[in-house]
Structure formats: structure tokens, C-alpha cells
C-alpha atoms as an extended CHARMM CRD file, in Angstrom:
* protein
*
       179  EXT
         1         1  UNK       CA             86.8120000000       45.5510000000       49.6440000000  PROA      1               0.0000000000
         2         2  UNK       CA             86.1680000000       49.2760000000       49.9450000000  PROA      2               0.0000000000
         3         3  UNK       CA             82.4800000000       49.9720000000       51.7860000000  PROA      3               0.0000000000
         4         4  UNK       CA             80.4880000000       52.5730000000       50.0750000000  PROA      4               0.0000000000
         5         5  UNK       CA             76.8880000000       53.6080000000       49.5400000000  PROA      5               0.0000000000
         6         6  UNK       CA             76.8080000000       53.1120000000       45.8370000000  PROA      6               0.0000000000
         7         7  UNK       CA             77.9310000000       49.1420000000       45.9950000000  PROA      7               0.0000000000
         8         8  UNK       CA             74.7130000000       49.1760000000       48.5980000000  PROA      8               0.0000000000
         9         9  UNK       CA             76.7210000000       47.9720000000       51.1800000000  PROA      9               0.0000000000
        10        10  UNK       CA             75.3030000000       50.6370000000       53.3120000000  PROA      10              0.0000000000
        11        11  UNK       CA             72.1110000000       51.8990000000       52.0310000000  PROA      11              0.0000000000
        12        12  UNK       CA             71.0320000000       54.4980000000       54.0720000000  PROA      12              0.0000000000
        13        13  UNK       CA             74.9710000000       56.0640000000       54.6470000000  PROA      13              0.0000000000
        14        14  UNK       CA             75.6680000000       59.4590000000       52.8460000000  PROA      14              0.0000000000
        15        15  UNK       CA             79.1530000000       59.7400000000       51.9590000000  PROA      15              0.0000000000
        16        16  UNK       CA             81.7760000000       61.0810000000       54.5400000000  PROA      16              0.0000000000
        17        17  UNK       CA             84.1710000000       63.5750000000       53.2720000000  PROA      17              0.0000000000
        18        18  UNK       CA             87.1220000000       61.4440000000       54.8710000000  PROA      18              0.0000000000
        19        19  UNK       CA             88.4290000000       59.0920000000       52.1430000000  PROA      19              0.0000000000
        20        20  UNK       CA             87.0890000000       55.8090000000       52.7060000000  PROA      20              0.0000000000
        21        21  UNK       CA             84.3460000000       56.7990000000       55.4230000000  PROA      21              0.0000000000
        22        22  UNK       CA             80.9180000000       56.6360000000       56.1980000000  PROA      22              0.0000000000
        23        23  UNK       CA             78.7360000000       57.6060000000       58.6770000000  PROA      23              0.0000000000
        24        24  UNK       CA             76.5470000000       54.7450000000       59.2360000000  PROA      24              0.0000000000
        25        25  UNK       CA             73.8590000000       55.8140000000       62.3830000000  PROA      25              0.0000000000
        26        26  UNK       CA             76.3280000000       57.7550000000       64.2590000000  PROA      26              0.0000000000
        27        27  UNK       CA             78.8560000000       56.1670000000       63.8340000000  PROA      27              0.0000000000
        28        28  UNK       CA             82.1910000000       56.1660000000       61.5480000000  PROA      28              0.0000000000
        29        29  UNK       CA             83.3500000000       53.5510000000       60.4380000000  PROA      29              0.0000000000
        30        30  UNK       CA             86.4010000000       52.5460000000       58.4720000000  PROA      30              0.0000000000
        31        31  UNK       CA             86.8440000000       50.3850000000       55.0120000000  PROA      31              0.0000000000
        32        32  UNK       CA             86.4470000000       46.8330000000       56.3700000000  PROA      32              0.0000000000
        33        33  UNK       CA             88.4790000000       44.0140000000       55.2430000000  PROA      33              0.0000000000
        34        34  UNK       CA             91.2570000000       46.1740000000       53.6790000000  PROA      34              0.0000000000
        35        35  UNK       CA             94.4480000000       45.2440000000       52.2750000000  PROA      35              0.0000000000
        36        36  UNK       CA             97.7240000000       46.0500000000       53.0910000000  PROA      36              0.0000000000
        37        37  UNK       CA            100.0990000000       48.2210000000       50.7330000000  PROA      37              0.0000000000
        38        38  UNK       CA            102.9900000000       45.9950000000       49.5500000000  PROA      38              0.0000000000
        39        39  UNK       CA            106.1280000000       47.0900000000       51.0840000000  PROA      39              0.0000000000
        40        40  UNK       CA            107.7500000000       47.7980000000       47.2330000000  PROA      40              0.0000000000
        41        41  UNK       CA            110.3890000000       46.0320000000       47.7390000000  PROA      41              0.0000000000
        42        42  UNK       CA            111.6280000000       46.2540000000       51.6920000000  PROA      42              0.0000000000
        43        43  UNK       CA            111.8340000000       43.5490000000       53.1820000000  PROA      43              0.0000000000
        44        44  UNK       CA            112.1100000000       43.8790000000       57.0880000000  PROA      44              0.0000000000
        45        45  UNK       CA            115.2690000000       43.2850000000       58.2460000000  PROA      45              0.0000000000
        46        46  UNK       CA            116.9750000000       42.1520000000       61.6320000000  PROA      46              0.0000000000
        47        47  UNK       CA            120.8900000000       43.3880000000       61.3890000000  PROA      47              0.0000000000
        48        48  UNK       CA            120.5480000000       43.4030000000       57.9710000000  PROA      48              0.0000000000
        49        49  UNK       CA            119.0440000000       39.9380000000       57.2040000000  PROA      49              0.0000000000
        50        50  UNK       CA            115.5520000000       38.9020000000       57.3740000000  PROA      50              0.0000000000
        51        51  UNK       CA            113.5980000000       38.3670000000       60.7050000000  PROA      51              0.0000000000
        52        52  UNK       CA            114.1620000000       34.2630000000       60.8300000000  PROA      52              0.0000000000
        53        53  UNK       CA            114.4220000000       31.5270000000       63.6860000000  PROA      53              0.0000000000
        54        54  UNK       CA            118.0080000000       29.5580000000       64.6830000000  PROA      54              0.0000000000
        55        55  UNK       CA            117.9670000000       26.5010000000       62.3260000000  PROA      55              0.0000000000
        56        56  UNK       CA            116.7810000000       23.8360000000       65.1140000000  PROA      56              0.0000000000
        57        57  UNK       CA            113.7270000000       26.0440000000       66.5840000000  PROA      57              0.0000000000
        58        58  UNK       CA            110.4290000000       25.5950000000       67.1200000000  PROA      58              0.0000000000
        59        59  UNK       CA            108.2320000000       28.5590000000       68.6530000000  PROA      59              0.0000000000
        60        60  UNK       CA            104.7320000000       28.0550000000       69.3210000000  PROA      60              0.0000000000
        61        61  UNK       CA            102.5300000000       31.6280000000       70.9610000000  PROA      61              0.0000000000
        62        62  UNK       CA             99.6340000000       30.6590000000       73.2090000000  PROA      62              0.0000000000
        63        63  UNK       CA             97.6130000000       33.7720000000       73.8330000000  PROA      63              0.0000000000
        64        64  UNK       CA             94.3210000000       34.9660000000       75.3020000000  PROA      64              0.0000000000
        65        65  UNK       CA             93.7340000000       32.4550000000       77.7000000000  PROA      65              0.0000000000
        66        66  UNK       CA             91.2730000000       34.6090000000       80.1460000000  PROA      66              0.0000000000
        67        67  UNK       CA             90.6320000000       32.2800000000       82.9320000000  PROA      67              0.0000000000
        68        68  UNK       CA             90.0890000000       28.9970000000       80.2630000000  PROA      68              0.0000000000
        69        69  UNK       CA             91.9840000000       25.8300000000       81.3900000000  PROA      69              0.0000000000
        70        70  UNK       CA             90.1980000000       23.4380000000       79.3790000000  PROA      70              0.0000000000
        71        71  UNK       CA             90.9530000000       25.1280000000       76.4340000000  PROA      71              0.0000000000
        72        72  UNK       CA             94.7690000000       25.7780000000       77.5660000000  PROA      72              0.0000000000
        73        73  UNK       CA             94.5800000000       21.7290000000       78.3860000000  PROA      73              0.0000000000
        74        74  UNK       CA             93.4780000000       21.6770000000       74.4820000000  PROA      74              0.0000000000
        75        75  UNK       CA             96.3350000000       23.2960000000       73.0750000000  PROA      75              0.0000000000
        76        76  UNK       CA             99.2310000000       21.9630000000       75.1310000000  PROA      76              0.0000000000
        77        77  UNK       CA             97.7750000000       17.9430000000       73.7820000000  PROA      77              0.0000000000
        78        78  UNK       CA             98.2040000000       19.9660000000       70.4850000000  PROA      78              0.0000000000
        79        79  UNK       CA            101.8630000000       21.0540000000       70.2870000000  PROA      79              0.0000000000
        80        80  UNK       CA            102.5720000000       17.9260000000       72.1170000000  PROA      80              0.0000000000
        81        81  UNK       CA            101.1260000000       16.1570000000       69.4510000000  PROA      81              0.0000000000
        82        82  UNK       CA            102.8560000000       18.2750000000       66.5990000000  PROA      82              0.0000000000
        83        83  UNK       CA            105.8500000000       17.7600000000       68.6080000000  PROA      83              0.0000000000
        84        84  UNK       CA            106.1250000000       14.2300000000       68.4120000000  PROA      84              0.0000000000
        85        85  UNK       CA            105.0570000000       13.9290000000       65.2240000000  PROA      85              0.0000000000
        86        86  UNK       CA            106.8190000000       16.5820000000       63.2950000000  PROA      86              0.0000000000
        87        87  UNK       CA            110.1960000000       17.9090000000       65.9110000000  PROA      87              0.0000000000
        88        88  UNK       CA            111.3730000000       15.7050000000       67.9870000000  PROA      88              0.0000000000
        89        89  UNK       CA            114.4030000000       16.9660000000       66.9960000000  PROA      89              0.0000000000
        90        90  UNK       CA            114.4850000000       20.3220000000       67.7300000000  PROA      90              0.0000000000
        91        91  UNK       CA            114.5740000000       22.8460000000       70.7420000000  PROA      91              0.0000000000
        92        92  UNK       CA            111.1450000000       23.9940000000       71.1840000000  PROA      92              0.0000000000
        93        93  UNK       CA            109.0350000000       26.9430000000       72.9830000000  PROA      93              0.0000000000
        94        94  UNK       CA            106.6020000000       27.9460000000       73.6370000000  PROA      94              0.0000000000
        95        95  UNK       CA            105.5940000000       31.8650000000       74.6530000000  PROA      95              0.0000000000
        96        96  UNK       CA            102.5410000000       32.1750000000       76.3330000000  PROA      96              0.0000000000
        97        97  UNK       CA            101.4990000000       36.2290000000       75.4920000000  PROA      97              0.0000000000
        98        98  UNK       CA             99.0290000000       37.4650000000       78.4030000000  PROA      98              0.0000000000
        99        99  UNK       CA             95.5310000000       37.6360000000       79.5390000000  PROA      99              0.0000000000
       100       100  UNK       CA             96.1510000000       34.3400000000       81.2260000000  PROA      100             0.0000000000
       101       101  UNK       CA             93.0020000000       35.7250000000       83.7670000000  PROA      101             0.0000000000
       102       102  UNK       CA             89.5000000000       37.3670000000       83.8350000000  PROA      102             0.0000000000
       103       103  UNK       CA             86.8620000000       36.5040000000       82.2520000000  PROA      103             0.0000000000
       104       104  UNK       CA             86.3050000000       32.8840000000       82.0730000000  PROA      104             0.0000000000
       105       105  UNK       CA             85.8970000000       31.2910000000       85.5260000000  PROA      105             0.0000000000
       106       106  UNK       CA             89.0970000000       28.7180000000       85.2630000000  PROA      106             0.0000000000
       107       107  UNK       CA             92.0200000000       32.2320000000       85.9100000000  PROA      107             0.0000000000
       108       108  UNK       CA             92.8610000000       30.9490000000       89.1850000000  PROA      108             0.0000000000
       109       109  UNK       CA             93.2010000000       27.1990000000       88.3900000000  PROA      109             0.0000000000
       110       110  UNK       CA             95.0480000000       28.6390000000       84.7920000000  PROA      110             0.0000000000
       111       111  UNK       CA             97.4890000000       30.4070000000       86.8150000000  PROA      111             0.0000000000
       112       112  UNK       CA             98.3310000000       27.5400000000       88.8310000000  PROA      112             0.0000000000
       113       113  UNK       CA             98.5170000000       25.0990000000       85.6770000000  PROA      113             0.0000000000
       114       114  UNK       CA            101.0090000000       27.6570000000       84.0180000000  PROA      114             0.0000000000
       115       115  UNK       CA            103.1730000000       27.9060000000       87.9210000000  PROA      115             0.0000000000
       116       116  UNK       CA            103.4910000000       24.3030000000       87.3440000000  PROA      116             0.0000000000
       117       117  UNK       CA            107.2280000000       22.8550000000       86.7960000000  PROA      117             0.0000000000
       118       118  UNK       CA            108.0980000000       20.9030000000       83.8290000000  PROA      118             0.0000000000
       119       119  UNK       CA            110.0800000000       18.6280000000       82.8870000000  PROA      119             0.0000000000
       120       120  UNK       CA            109.4660000000       17.8130000000       79.5860000000  PROA      120             0.0000000000
       121       121  UNK       CA            112.0560000000       19.3740000000       77.9600000000  PROA      121             0.0000000000
       122       122  UNK       CA            110.2530000000       22.7010000000       76.3090000000  PROA      122             0.0000000000
       123       123  UNK       CA            111.6790000000       25.5880000000       77.1080000000  PROA      123             0.0000000000
       124       124  UNK       CA            108.0630000000       28.1280000000       78.1740000000  PROA      124             0.0000000000
       125       125  UNK       CA            108.2500000000       32.0400000000       78.0160000000  PROA      125             0.0000000000
       126       126  UNK       CA            105.5580000000       33.6830000000       80.3970000000  PROA      126             0.0000000000
       127       127  UNK       CA            104.3830000000       36.9100000000       79.1280000000  PROA      127             0.0000000000
       128       128  UNK       CA            102.4200000000       40.0700000000       81.4950000000  PROA      128             0.0000000000
       129       129  UNK       CA             99.1820000000       40.8890000000       79.7990000000  PROA      129             0.0000000000
       130       130  UNK       CA             96.4330000000       44.1010000000       80.4470000000  PROA      130             0.0000000000
       131       131  UNK       CA             94.1880000000       41.5110000000       82.3100000000  PROA      131             0.0000000000
       132       132  UNK       CA             97.2290000000       40.1270000000       84.0230000000  PROA      132             0.0000000000
       133       133  UNK       CA             98.4620000000       43.5200000000       85.4050000000  PROA      133             0.0000000000
       134       134  UNK       CA             94.8960000000       44.4600000000       86.3550000000  PROA      134             0.0000000000
       135       135  UNK       CA             95.2080000000       41.6550000000       88.4150000000  PROA      135             0.0000000000
       136       136  UNK       CA             98.5690000000       42.0990000000       89.8760000000  PROA      136             0.0000000000
       137       137  UNK       CA             98.0570000000       45.9500000000       90.6770000000  PROA      137             0.0000000000
       138       138  UNK       CA             94.9830000000       44.8420000000       92.9840000000  PROA      138             0.0000000000
       139       139  UNK       CA             96.9100000000       42.3300000000       94.8330000000  PROA      139             0.0000000000
       140       140  UNK       CA            100.0650000000       44.9290000000       95.0170000000  PROA      140             0.0000000000
       141       141  UNK       CA             96.8780000000       46.8680000000       96.5620000000  PROA      141             0.0000000000
       142       142  UNK       CA             97.1210000000       49.1960000000       94.0200000000  PROA      142             0.0000000000
       143       143  UNK       CA             93.9680000000       51.8030000000       92.2030000000  PROA      143             0.0000000000
       144       144  UNK       CA             92.8470000000       49.4810000000       89.4900000000  PROA      144             0.0000000000
       145       145  UNK       CA             89.9300000000       51.1420000000       88.6450000000  PROA      145             0.0000000000
       146       146  UNK       CA             86.2580000000       49.0890000000       89.1330000000  PROA      146             0.0000000000
       147       147  UNK       CA             86.1080000000       48.8130000000       85.3160000000  PROA      147             0.0000000000
       148       148  UNK       CA             89.0030000000       46.0080000000       85.8890000000  PROA      148             0.0000000000
       149       149  UNK       CA             85.5240000000       44.1290000000       86.5330000000  PROA      149             0.0000000000
       150       150  UNK       CA             83.1160000000       44.8550000000       83.3670000000  PROA      150             0.0000000000
       151       151  UNK       CA             86.0150000000       43.3490000000       81.2810000000  PROA      151             0.0000000000
       152       152  UNK       CA             86.2980000000       39.8770000000       83.7250000000  PROA      152             0.0000000000
       153       153  UNK       CA             88.0160000000       41.0820000000       86.8620000000  PROA      153             0.0000000000
       154       154  UNK       CA             84.8540000000       39.7160000000       88.5790000000  PROA      154             0.0000000000
       155       155  UNK       CA             85.2520000000       35.8990000000       87.2160000000  PROA      155             0.0000000000
       156       156  UNK       CA             88.9590000000       36.2630000000       88.7860000000  PROA      156             0.0000000000
       157       157  UNK       CA             88.4560000000       37.8740000000       91.6940000000  PROA      157             0.0000000000
       158       158  UNK       CA             85.1690000000       34.6560000000       92.1530000000  PROA      158             0.0000000000
       159       159  UNK       CA             87.7510000000       32.5060000000       90.6200000000  PROA      159             0.0000000000
       160       160  UNK       CA             89.7400000000       32.8900000000       94.0890000000  PROA      160             0.0000000000
       161       161  UNK       CA             86.6250000000       32.5320000000       95.8970000000  PROA      161             0.0000000000
       162       162  UNK       CA             86.6600000000       36.6070000000       96.5120000000  PROA      162             0.0000000000
       163       163  UNK       CA             83.6060000000       37.7230000000       97.1370000000  PROA      163             0.0000000000
       164       164  UNK       CA             81.3110000000       40.8150000000       95.3500000000  PROA      164             0.0000000000
       165       165  UNK       CA             79.1290000000       42.9630000000       97.1020000000  PROA      165             0.0000000000
       166       166  UNK       CA             75.6050000000       44.0710000000       94.8260000000  PROA      166             0.0000000000
       167       167  UNK       CA             74.3440000000       46.4100000000       94.3470000000  PROA      167             0.0000000000
       168       168  UNK       CA             76.8010000000       49.1820000000       94.5240000000  PROA      168             0.0000000000
       169       169  UNK       CA             78.9700000000       50.5770000000       91.6520000000  PROA      169             0.0000000000
       170       170  UNK       CA             82.2400000000       48.6510000000       90.2920000000  PROA      170             0.0000000000
       171       171  UNK       CA             84.2850000000       51.3010000000       92.5500000000  PROA      171             0.0000000000
       172       172  UNK       CA             82.8300000000       50.2030000000       95.6500000000  PROA      172             0.0000000000
       173       173  UNK       CA             82.5950000000       46.5380000000       95.2320000000  PROA      173             0.0000000000
       174       174  UNK       CA             86.2350000000       46.3640000000       94.1060000000  PROA      174             0.0000000000
       175       175  UNK       CA             87.1430000000       48.4150000000       97.6340000000  PROA      175             0.0000000000
       176       176  UNK       CA             84.5620000000       46.3680000000       99.5770000000  PROA      176             0.0000000000
       177       177  UNK       CA             86.5500000000       43.3080000000       98.4720000000  PROA      177             0.0000000000
       178       178  UNK       CA             90.2060000000       44.8370000000      100.5460000000  PROA      178             0.0000000000
       179       179  UNK       CA             88.3940000000       45.2130000000      103.5540000000  PROA      179             0.0000000000
């Protein structure tokens, strides 16, 4: 779909000099819902072969948990059900793509849950997301900036029982937690 004033997608917008871009209320919007161009016969290759999982392997990817233990448990239950129904004979991996903390109020519980040892035969890989890196840096005493609080760091700190001062800027509030 190409956005254009002629199609009345944005009746008050005028055409921009840049192809496919429209100024709308001071913002420039690119084409939405644009389909990617075909690779023109070129398929992605790894060591001369199309990428694929080894035979007998199933991988589940779980990302952006953001402090929601209840949703994590539902995902894990769905994965367990899928394994039982279709893949008991396969090697299973769950790759957690990071961003375990921030925004949700259960960040501490999510981290504790993911750190628990499991004996179900599923191999797990935990990757570090940017939100997790901010928490790690905070715990190391490194400067993370008060902006972290606006991106959900406040919920994470509260899940660990850290109280945040009210009435000051985020940098000051964050530094006060170190005292």
C-alpha cells in the first residue's frame, strides 16, 4: 500500500520531494505495509546451503517478556503441550531473546524463574536484551541514565523492593537509590 494524497489516505498532506514520503502534521511518514522486494533468485546461504535446523531439532524463541511472569508461564505451558503432542522424539531448545525485565511488575520473579534449574530435557539459551543490560549496568554501579526509569526501569526496581523518590528528575531519583 502506498500512502498518497491522491488516494485520500491523508487528505491534508501534500507530496514531499522525497519519493514515497509524506509530511503529515510536521512528521514524515514512510510507506506503511510495504512489501519487501524478492531476492531475485538469491536465497540466503550458510556455507553454501540454505539455512535450516538439523534434522530432529526444534527451536522455540521467546522474547520481550518485560516482567510478565504470568505470560511466560503460559508460553512455557504451550511449548510443553506442543512437545507432548508433536515432538517428544526431538531435541528441544528454547531461546529466550532477552528483555526479561522492565515495564511489567514481576521482573524479579521472571529473572528468578528463568534462573531456576530445570530437569525436563529442554535446553535453554538466555540472551541479554537492552533492558537486561541496563539493569546489569545499574547493579554494577555504572551510569545508566534516568531515561531507563521511563523505559520501565522503575517497575523493575520496585519489583526488587527499591523505593523511588518522588518529585525530582529521573537522574536524581535513580542516583538516590544508590544511597
